[in-house]
Structure formats: structure tokens, C-alpha cells
C-alpha positions as a Markdown table, in Angstrom:
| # | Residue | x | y | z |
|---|---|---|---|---|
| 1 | Unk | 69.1 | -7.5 | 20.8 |
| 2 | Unk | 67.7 | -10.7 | 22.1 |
| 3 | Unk | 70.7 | -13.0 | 22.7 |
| 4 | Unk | 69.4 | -17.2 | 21.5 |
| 5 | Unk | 71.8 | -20.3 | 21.0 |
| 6 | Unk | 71.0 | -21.9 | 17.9 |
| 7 | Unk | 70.1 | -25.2 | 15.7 |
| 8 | Unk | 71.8 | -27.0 | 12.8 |
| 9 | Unk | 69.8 | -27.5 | 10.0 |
| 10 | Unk | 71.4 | -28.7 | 6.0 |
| 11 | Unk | 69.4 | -29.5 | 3.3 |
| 12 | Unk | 67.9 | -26.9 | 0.5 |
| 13 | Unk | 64.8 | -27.9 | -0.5 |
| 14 | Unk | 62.2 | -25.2 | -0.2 |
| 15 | Unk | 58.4 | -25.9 | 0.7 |
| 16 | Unk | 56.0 | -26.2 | -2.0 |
| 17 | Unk | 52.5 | -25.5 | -2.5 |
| 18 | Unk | 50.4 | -27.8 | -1.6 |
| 19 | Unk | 46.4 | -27.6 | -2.7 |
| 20 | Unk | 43.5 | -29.0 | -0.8 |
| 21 | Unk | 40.7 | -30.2 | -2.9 |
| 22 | Unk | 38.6 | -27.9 | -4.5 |
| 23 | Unk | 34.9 | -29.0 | -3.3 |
| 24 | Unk | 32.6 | -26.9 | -1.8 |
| 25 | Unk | 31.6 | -29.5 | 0.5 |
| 26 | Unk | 35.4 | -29.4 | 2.2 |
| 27 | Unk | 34.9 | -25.5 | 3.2 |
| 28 | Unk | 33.7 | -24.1 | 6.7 |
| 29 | Unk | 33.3 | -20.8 | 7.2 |
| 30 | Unk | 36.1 | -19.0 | 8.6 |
| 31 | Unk | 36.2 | -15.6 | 9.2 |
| 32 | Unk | 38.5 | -14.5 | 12.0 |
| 33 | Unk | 40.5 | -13.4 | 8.8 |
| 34 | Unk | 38.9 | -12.1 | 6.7 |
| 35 | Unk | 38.5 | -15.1 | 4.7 |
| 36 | Unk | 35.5 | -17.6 | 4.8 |
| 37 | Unk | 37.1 | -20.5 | 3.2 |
| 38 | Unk | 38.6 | -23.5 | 5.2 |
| 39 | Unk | 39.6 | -27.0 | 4.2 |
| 40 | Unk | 37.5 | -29.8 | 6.0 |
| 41 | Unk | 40.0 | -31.0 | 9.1 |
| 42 | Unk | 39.9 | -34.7 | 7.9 |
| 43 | Unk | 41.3 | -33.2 | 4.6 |
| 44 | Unk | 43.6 | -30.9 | 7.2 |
| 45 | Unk | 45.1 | -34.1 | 9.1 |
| 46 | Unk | 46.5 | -35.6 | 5.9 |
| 47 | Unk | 48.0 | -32.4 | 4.6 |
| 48 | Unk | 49.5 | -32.0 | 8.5 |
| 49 | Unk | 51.1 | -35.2 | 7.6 |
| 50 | Unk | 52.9 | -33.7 | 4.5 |
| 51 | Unk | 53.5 | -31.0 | 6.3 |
| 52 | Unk | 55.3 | -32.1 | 9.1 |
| 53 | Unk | 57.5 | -33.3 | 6.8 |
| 54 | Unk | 58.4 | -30.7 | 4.7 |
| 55 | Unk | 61.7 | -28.6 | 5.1 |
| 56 | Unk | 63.0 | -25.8 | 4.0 |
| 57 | Unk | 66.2 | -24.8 | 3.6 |
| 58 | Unk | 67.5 | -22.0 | 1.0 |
| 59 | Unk | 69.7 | -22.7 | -1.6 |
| 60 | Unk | 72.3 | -20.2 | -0.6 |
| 61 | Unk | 74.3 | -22.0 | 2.3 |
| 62 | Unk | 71.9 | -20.9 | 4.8 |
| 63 | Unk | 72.2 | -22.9 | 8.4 |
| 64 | Unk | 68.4 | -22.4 | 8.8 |
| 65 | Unk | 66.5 | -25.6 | 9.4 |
| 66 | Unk | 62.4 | -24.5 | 8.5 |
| 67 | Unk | 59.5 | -26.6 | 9.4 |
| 68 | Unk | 56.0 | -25.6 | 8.4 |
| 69 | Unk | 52.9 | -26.6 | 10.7 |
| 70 | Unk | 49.8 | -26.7 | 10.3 |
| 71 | Unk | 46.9 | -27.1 | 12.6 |
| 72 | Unk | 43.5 | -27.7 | 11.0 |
| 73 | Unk | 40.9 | -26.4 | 13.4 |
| 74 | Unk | 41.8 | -23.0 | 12.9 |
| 75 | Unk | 44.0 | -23.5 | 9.9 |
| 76 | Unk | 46.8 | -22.1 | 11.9 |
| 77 | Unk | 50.5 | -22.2 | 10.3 |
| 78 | Unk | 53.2 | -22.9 | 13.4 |
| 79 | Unk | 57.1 | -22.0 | 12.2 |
| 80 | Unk | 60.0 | -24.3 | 14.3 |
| 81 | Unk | 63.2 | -22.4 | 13.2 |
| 82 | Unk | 66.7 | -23.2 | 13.9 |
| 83 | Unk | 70.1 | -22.8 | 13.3 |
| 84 | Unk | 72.1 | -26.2 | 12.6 |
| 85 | Unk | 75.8 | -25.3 | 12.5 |
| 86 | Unk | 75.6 | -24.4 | 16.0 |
| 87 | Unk | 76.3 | -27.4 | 18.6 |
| 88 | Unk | 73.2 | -27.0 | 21.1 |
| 89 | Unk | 70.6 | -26.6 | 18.0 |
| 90 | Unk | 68.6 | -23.9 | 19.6 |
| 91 | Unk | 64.9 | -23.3 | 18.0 |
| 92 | Unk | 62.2 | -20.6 | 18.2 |
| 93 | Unk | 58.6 | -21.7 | 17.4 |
| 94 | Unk | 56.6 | -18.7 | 15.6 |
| 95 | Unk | 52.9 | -19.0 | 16.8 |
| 96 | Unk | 52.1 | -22.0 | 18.2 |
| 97 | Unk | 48.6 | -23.7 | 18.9 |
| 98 | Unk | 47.8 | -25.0 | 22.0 |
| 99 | Unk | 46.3 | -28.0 | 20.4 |
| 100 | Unk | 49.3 | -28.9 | 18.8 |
| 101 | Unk | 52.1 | -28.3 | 21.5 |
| 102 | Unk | 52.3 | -31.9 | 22.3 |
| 103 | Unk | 53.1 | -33.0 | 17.9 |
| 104 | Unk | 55.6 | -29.3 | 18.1 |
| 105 | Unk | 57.5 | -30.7 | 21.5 |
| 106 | Unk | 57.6 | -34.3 | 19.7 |
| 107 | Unk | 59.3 | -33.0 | 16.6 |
| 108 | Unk | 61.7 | -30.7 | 18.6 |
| 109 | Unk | 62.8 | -33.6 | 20.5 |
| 110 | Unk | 62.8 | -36.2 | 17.6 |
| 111 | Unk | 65.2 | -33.8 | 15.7 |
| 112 | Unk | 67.4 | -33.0 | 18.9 |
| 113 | Unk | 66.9 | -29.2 | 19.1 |
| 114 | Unk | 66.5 | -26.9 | 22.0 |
| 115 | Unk | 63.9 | -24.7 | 22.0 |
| 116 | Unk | 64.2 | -21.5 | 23.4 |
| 117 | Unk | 61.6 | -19.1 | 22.5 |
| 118 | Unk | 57.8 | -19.4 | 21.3 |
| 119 | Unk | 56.1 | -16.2 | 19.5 |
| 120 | Unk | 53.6 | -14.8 | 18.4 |
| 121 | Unk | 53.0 | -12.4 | 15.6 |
| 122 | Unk | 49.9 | -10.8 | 17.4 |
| 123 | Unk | 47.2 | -11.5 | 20.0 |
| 124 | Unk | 45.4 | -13.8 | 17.7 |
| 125 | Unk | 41.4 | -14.2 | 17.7 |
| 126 | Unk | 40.5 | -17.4 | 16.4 |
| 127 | Unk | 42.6 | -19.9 | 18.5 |
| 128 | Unk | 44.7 | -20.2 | 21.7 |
| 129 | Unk | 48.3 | -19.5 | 21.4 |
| 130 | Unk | 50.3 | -22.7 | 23.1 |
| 131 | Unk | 52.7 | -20.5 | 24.4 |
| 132 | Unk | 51.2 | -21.0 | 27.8 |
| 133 | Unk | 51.5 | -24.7 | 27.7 |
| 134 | Unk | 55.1 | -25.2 | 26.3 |
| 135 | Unk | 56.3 | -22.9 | 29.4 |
| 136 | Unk | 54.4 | -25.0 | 31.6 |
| 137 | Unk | 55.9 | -28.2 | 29.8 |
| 138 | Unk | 59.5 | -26.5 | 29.3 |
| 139 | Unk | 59.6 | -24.0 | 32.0 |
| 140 | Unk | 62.5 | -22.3 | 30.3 |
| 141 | Unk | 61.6 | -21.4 | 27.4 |
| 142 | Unk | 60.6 | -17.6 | 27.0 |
| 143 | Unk | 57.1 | -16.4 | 25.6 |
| 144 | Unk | 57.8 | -13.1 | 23.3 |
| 145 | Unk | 55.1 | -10.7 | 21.8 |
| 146 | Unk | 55.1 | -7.1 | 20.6 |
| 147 | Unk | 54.7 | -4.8 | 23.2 |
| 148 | Unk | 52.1 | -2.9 | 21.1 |
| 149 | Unk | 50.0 | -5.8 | 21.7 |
| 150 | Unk | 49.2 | -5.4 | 25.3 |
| 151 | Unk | 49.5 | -8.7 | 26.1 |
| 152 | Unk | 51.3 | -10.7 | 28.6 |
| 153 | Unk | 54.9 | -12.4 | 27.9 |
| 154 | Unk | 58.4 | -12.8 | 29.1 |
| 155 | Unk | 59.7 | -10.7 | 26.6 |
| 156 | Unk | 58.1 | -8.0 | 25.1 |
| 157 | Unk | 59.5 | -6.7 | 21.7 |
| 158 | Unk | 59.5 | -3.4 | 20.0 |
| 159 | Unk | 59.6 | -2.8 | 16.1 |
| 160 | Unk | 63.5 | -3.4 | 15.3 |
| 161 | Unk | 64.2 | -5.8 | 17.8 |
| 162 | Unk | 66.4 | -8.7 | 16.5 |
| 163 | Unk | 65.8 | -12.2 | 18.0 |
| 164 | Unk | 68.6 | -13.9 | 17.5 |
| 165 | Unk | 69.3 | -18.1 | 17.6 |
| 166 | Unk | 72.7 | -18.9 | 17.1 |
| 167 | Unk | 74.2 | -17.1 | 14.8 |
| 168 | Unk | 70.8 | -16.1 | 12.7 |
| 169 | Unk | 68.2 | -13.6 | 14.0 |
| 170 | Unk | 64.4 | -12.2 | 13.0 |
| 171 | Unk | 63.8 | -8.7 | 12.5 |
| 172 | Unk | 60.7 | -7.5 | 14.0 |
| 173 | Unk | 58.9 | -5.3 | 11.8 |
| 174 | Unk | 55.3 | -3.3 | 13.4 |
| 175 | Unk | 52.5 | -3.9 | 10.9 |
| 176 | Unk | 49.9 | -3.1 | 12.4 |
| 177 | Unk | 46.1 | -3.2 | 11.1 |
| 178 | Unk | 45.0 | -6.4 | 11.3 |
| 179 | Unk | 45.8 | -5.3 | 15.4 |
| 180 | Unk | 47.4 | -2.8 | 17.3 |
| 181 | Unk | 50.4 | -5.3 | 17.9 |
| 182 | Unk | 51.0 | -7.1 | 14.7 |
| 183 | Unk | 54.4 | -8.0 | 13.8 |
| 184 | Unk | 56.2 | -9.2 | 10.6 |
| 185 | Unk | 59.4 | -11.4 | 11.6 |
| 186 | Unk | 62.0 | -11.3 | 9.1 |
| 187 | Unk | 65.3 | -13.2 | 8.5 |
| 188 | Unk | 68.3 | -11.7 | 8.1 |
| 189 | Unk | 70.8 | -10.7 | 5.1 |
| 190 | Unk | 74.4 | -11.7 | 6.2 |
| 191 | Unk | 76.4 | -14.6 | 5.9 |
| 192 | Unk | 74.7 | -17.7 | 6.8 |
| 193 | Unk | 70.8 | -16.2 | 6.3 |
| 194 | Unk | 68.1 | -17.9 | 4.1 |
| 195 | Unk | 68.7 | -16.3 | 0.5 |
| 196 | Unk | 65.9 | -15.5 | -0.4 |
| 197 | Unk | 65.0 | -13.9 | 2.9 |
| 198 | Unk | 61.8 | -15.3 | 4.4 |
| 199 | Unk | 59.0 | -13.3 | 6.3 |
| 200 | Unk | 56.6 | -14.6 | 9.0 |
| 201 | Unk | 53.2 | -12.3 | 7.9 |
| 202 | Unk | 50.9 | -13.4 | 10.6 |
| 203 | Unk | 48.1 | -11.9 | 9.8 |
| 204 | Unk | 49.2 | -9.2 | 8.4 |
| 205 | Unk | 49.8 | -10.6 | 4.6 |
| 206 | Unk | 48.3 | -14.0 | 3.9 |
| 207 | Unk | 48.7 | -15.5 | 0.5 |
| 208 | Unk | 46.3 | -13.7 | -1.7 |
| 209 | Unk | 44.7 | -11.8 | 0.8 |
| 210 | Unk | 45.4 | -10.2 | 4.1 |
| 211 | Unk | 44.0 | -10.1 | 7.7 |
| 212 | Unk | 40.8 | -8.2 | 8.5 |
| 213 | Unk | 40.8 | -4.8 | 9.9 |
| 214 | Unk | 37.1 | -4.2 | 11.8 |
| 215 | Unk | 38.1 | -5.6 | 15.3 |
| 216 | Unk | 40.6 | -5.3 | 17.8 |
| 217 | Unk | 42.0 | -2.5 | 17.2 |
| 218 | Unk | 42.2 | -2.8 | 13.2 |
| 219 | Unk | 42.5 | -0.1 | 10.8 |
| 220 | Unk | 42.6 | -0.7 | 7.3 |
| 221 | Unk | 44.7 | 2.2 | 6.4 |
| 222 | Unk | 46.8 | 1.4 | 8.8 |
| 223 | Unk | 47.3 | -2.2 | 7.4 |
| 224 | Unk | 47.9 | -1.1 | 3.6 |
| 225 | Unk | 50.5 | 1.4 | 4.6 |
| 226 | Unk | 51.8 | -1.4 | 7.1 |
| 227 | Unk | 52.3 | -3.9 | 3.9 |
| 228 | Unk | 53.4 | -1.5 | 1.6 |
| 229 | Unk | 56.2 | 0.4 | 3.6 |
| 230 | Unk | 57.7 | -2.9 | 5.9 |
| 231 | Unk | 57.0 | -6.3 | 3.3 |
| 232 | Unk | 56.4 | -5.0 | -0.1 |
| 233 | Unk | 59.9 | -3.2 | 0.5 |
| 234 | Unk | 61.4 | -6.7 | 1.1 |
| 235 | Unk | 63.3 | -7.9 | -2.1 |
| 236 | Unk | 60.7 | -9.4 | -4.6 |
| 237 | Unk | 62.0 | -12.8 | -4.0 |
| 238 | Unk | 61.6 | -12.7 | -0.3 |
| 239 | Unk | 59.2 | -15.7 | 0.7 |
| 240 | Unk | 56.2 | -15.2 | 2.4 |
| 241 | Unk | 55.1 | -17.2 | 5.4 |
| 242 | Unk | 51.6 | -16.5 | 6.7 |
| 243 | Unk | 49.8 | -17.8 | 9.9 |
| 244 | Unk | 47.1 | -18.7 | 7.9 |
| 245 | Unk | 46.2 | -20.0 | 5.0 |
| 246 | Unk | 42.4 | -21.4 | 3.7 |
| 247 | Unk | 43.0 | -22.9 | 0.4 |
| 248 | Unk | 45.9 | -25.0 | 0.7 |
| 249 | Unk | 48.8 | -22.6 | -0.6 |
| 250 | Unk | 52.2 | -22.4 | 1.7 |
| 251 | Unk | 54.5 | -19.8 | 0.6 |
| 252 | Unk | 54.6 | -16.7 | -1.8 |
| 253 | Unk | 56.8 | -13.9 | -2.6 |
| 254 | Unk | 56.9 | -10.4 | -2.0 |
| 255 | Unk | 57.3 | -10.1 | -5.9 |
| 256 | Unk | 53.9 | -12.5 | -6.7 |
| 257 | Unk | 51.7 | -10.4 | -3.7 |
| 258 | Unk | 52.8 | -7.6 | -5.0 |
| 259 | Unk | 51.0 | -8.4 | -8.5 |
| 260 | Unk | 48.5 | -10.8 | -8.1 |
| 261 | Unk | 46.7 | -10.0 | -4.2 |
| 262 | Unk | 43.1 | -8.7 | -5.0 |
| 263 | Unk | 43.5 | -6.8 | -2.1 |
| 264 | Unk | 47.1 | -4.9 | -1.5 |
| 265 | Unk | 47.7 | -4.9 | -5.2 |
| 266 | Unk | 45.3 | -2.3 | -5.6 |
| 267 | Unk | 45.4 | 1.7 | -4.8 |
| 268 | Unk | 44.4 | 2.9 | -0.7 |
| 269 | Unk | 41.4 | 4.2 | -1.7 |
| 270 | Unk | 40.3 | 0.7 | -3.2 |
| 271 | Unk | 41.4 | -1.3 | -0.6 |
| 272 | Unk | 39.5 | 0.3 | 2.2 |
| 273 | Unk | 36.2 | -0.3 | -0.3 |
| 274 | Unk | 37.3 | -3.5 | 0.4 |
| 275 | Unk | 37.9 | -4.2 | 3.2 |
| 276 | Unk | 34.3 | -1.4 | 4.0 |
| 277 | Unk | 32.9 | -4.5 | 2.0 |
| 278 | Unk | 33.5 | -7.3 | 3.8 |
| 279 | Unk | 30.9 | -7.8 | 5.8 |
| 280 | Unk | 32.0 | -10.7 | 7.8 |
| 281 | Unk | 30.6 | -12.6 | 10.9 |
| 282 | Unk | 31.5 | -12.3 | 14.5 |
| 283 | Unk | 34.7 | -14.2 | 15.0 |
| 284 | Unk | 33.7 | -17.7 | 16.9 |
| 285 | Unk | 36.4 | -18.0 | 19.2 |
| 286 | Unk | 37.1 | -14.2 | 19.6 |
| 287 | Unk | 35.4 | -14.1 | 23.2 |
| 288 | Unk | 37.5 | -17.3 | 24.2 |
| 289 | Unk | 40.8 | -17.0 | 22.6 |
| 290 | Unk | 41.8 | -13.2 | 23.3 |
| 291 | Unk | 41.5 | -13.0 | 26.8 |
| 292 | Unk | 43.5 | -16.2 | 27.2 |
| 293 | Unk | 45.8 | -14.8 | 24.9 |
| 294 | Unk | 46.1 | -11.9 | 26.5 |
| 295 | Unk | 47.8 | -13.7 | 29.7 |
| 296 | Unk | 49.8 | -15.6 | 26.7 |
| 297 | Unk | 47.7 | -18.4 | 26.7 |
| 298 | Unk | 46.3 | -18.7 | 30.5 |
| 299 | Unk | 50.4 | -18.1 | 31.6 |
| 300 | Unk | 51.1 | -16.0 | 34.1 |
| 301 | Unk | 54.8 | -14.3 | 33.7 |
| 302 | Unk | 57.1 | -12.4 | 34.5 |
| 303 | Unk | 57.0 | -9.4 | 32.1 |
| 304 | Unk | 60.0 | -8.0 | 31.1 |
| 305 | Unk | 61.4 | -4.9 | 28.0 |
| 306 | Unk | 64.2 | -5.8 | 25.5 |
């Protein structure tokens, strides 16, 4: 088990959805994945705005303070996490962007937390993780990626693992199928967790949709079984978090995936038509962003096992 301090956090409000206008003229193509819809980034800077100011706590007494990211570019979704009874406020960021590590360190130290780790759910394709830059910026925090994922990090987890802040933790479920190293990080069910539980997708789920399977290392079999077996077995009310999202939703439920994706709703054999369908573009940043992800965002570390 990962041993973290942890953040105080009180309110219980949870995020809602929020959408982006629905003109055509606001979408670029976006296909890293696996769908080609994104809002317009001067649409995406007012909706950071809301954003950034959105918390989420659960209504059941949980100590976890939730802030919801988003960076437009890529339409990226960045998760600071912490647990506020505990003195020293101690935070985890779940996939950061490097062009955003400057507004993530602003908020950390305008709401007096200490962050301790930054992670990501996979080796991502379509932007750089900021991992790299917060160590360089807070040389003590530790960089933590699945092990599976063959990439570079202080801490390198395998499916199980617990990351604990304070007295709250993430699970780390494999999910692989989007990539090799995908992970799904999930709350905890004891005293003092979110209620519902809460579940950082990645890629993996996204809100009516899922990640696409036809490049590094994807396999859409792999990915359906993946949902199935480690998030649709989350309790229906579960929340889901994604890394990205394209039309301006936030947050879903296990329960609402499990009915109304077009994708992982259906049987296997459908899904891999669908996926076999896709037919989508070269990812634009692939060739950039996973070899400096790779080295965990151009950061050279020390590599160590849980």
C-alpha cells in the first residue's frame, strides 16, 4: 500500500453537468479517443472557469475535497483530490496537463493543500502529461503510473495497489484496451469515503463512449471485458469520472453507462463491429506526446515497485 498524508475538504455538493453549445461550428476534430467531437477552446476557457470552481463532495460524510479540471486544447479532465480532516491537507492530482500545471499548483496553494502525488491513468496520446513539470516545480512530489504501461515514474503500480492520502485511498483497477497500462482509480468503501464511490475512467469509460482500441497496444476485446468485469461491477450509483469528455458532460454512473453507452451497452460481438468501424484519423499529437510521456513527461526518475 502506498502510504500519503491527506487534505480536508467539507461541503457536499456534487458536480453537475455542464453542456457546451450545440453548433457545429464549435467542434474540431478529435480523435485520439475515439471521438471526433470537441468544443471550440474559447468556449473551453469559460467552461474552465466554471469548472475550476466546482466541488464535489458526497453527501455521506465523506472528507474528500474533488475538483474537476478541464484543459481545452485536448479536452483533458485533471482530478485534485484530498482529504480535509487531516491537518497537513495532503492532495493527489489524477492526470495532469502540462499546460495547465501552473492554474493546478495555483489552486493547490490557494486552498492550502499539499500535494503529494500526480498520476496518470495511462500513457496518454493526445497531450503531455504535467507530471514532469510539477516534479520539476515541487521536487517532492512522486509521479505514479501502472507498471503495465512501460513508462517512466517514481512509483510504478500494479492492479490492487491502494494509494492512500490521509485516511482515504484509490484502488487501482487494470483496464486495459484503450492501452496496455490503463488503469481505473477507485475510492474506497469505509468510513469517511465518497458515498457513492467515484471512479477515475481515463480512457477507459468516457461518458457515452469509451477510448479507442487500434493503437498502442489496444484491443477491443480486451477493453469490453476490462469495463464489464472492473467498472460495470461498481455499485450502479458509483460516479464516473473520465479524462475526457467532447460534449460538455462531467460525470455519470455506473448504473446510466450501463444502459444508455452506444458502445459497452451492447453484446462483445457488437462492440468489436464497432469499434472495427471506426475508422478514425491518425492521432495529432501521438508522435509528440508518447515518447515524452513515456519518460513521464520529459522527467527523468528514479523508478521504483510498490
Amino acid at each position: 500500500m502506498i502510504r500519503f498524508r491527506s487534505l480536508l475538504s467539507s461541503s457536499s455538493s456534487l458536480v453537475s453537468r455542464i453542456a457546451f453549445p450545440a453548433s457545429s461550428s464549435s467542434r474540431l476534430t478529435f480523435p485520439a479517443c475515439g471521438l471526433a467531437a470537441c468544443p471550440n477552446p474559447s468556449q473551453g476557457s469559460s467552461f474552465l472557469a466554471r469548472a475550476m470552481s466546482a466541488v464535489a463532495r458526497s453527501p455521506g460524510g465523506s472528507n474528500l475535497l474533488l475538483k474537476q479540471l478541464f484543459e481545452s486544447k485536448s479536452c483533458t479532465y485533471t482530478y485534485l483530490l484530498a482529504d480535509v480532516a487531516h491537518p497537513e491537507k495532503p492532495a493527489v492530482l489524477i492526470d495532469p496537463v502540462d499546460q495547465t500545471v501552473d492554474r493546478d499548483l495555483s489552486l493547490i496553494n490557494e486552498l492550502g493543500l499539499k500535494l503529494i502525488y500526480a498520476m496518470n491513468t495511462h500513457c496518454h496520446a493526445d497531450h503531455i502529461t504535467g507530471t514532469g513539470l510539477l516534479k520539476k516545480k515541487m521536487p517532492e512530489v512522486k509521479s505514479i503510473i501502472s507498471k503495465d504501461s512501460q513508462a517512466k515514474a517514481d512509483i510504478l503500480i500494479n492492479a490492487g495497489d491502494k494509494i492512500q492520502f490521509g485516511n482515504l485511498f484509490l484502488e487501482a483497477r487494470a483496464t486495459p484496451g484503450h492501452t496496455a497500462g490503463c488503469v481505473t482509480f477507485v475510492t474506497g468503501d469505509g468510513p469517511n469515503h465518497p458515498n457513492p464511490r467515484m471512479a477515475f475512467t481515463g480512457d477507459t469509460l468516457l461518458i457515452r463512449g469509451c477510448g479507442r482500441t487500434d493503437f498502442q497496444g489496444g484491443n477491443s476485446t480486451q477493453l469490453y471485458k476490462s469495463v464489464h468485469s472492473q467498472i460495470f461491477s461498481l455499485p450502479k450509483d458509483t460516479l464516473i469520472y473520465p479524462c475526457h469528455d467532447y460534449k460538455g458532460y462531467t460525470v455519470s454512473t455506473v448504473g446510466e453507462e450501463m444502459l444508455y453507452n452506444p458502445r459497452l451497452s451492447k453484446d462483445e460481438a457488437t462492440f468489436q463491429k464497432i469499434m472495427e468501424g471506426l475508422n478514425l484519423p491518425y492521432p495529432k499529437m501521438i508522435d509528440i506526446a508518447v515518447p515524452a510521456n513515456l519518460v513521464c513527461g520529459l522527467q527523468e526518475s528514479s523508478v521504483r515497485s510498490v
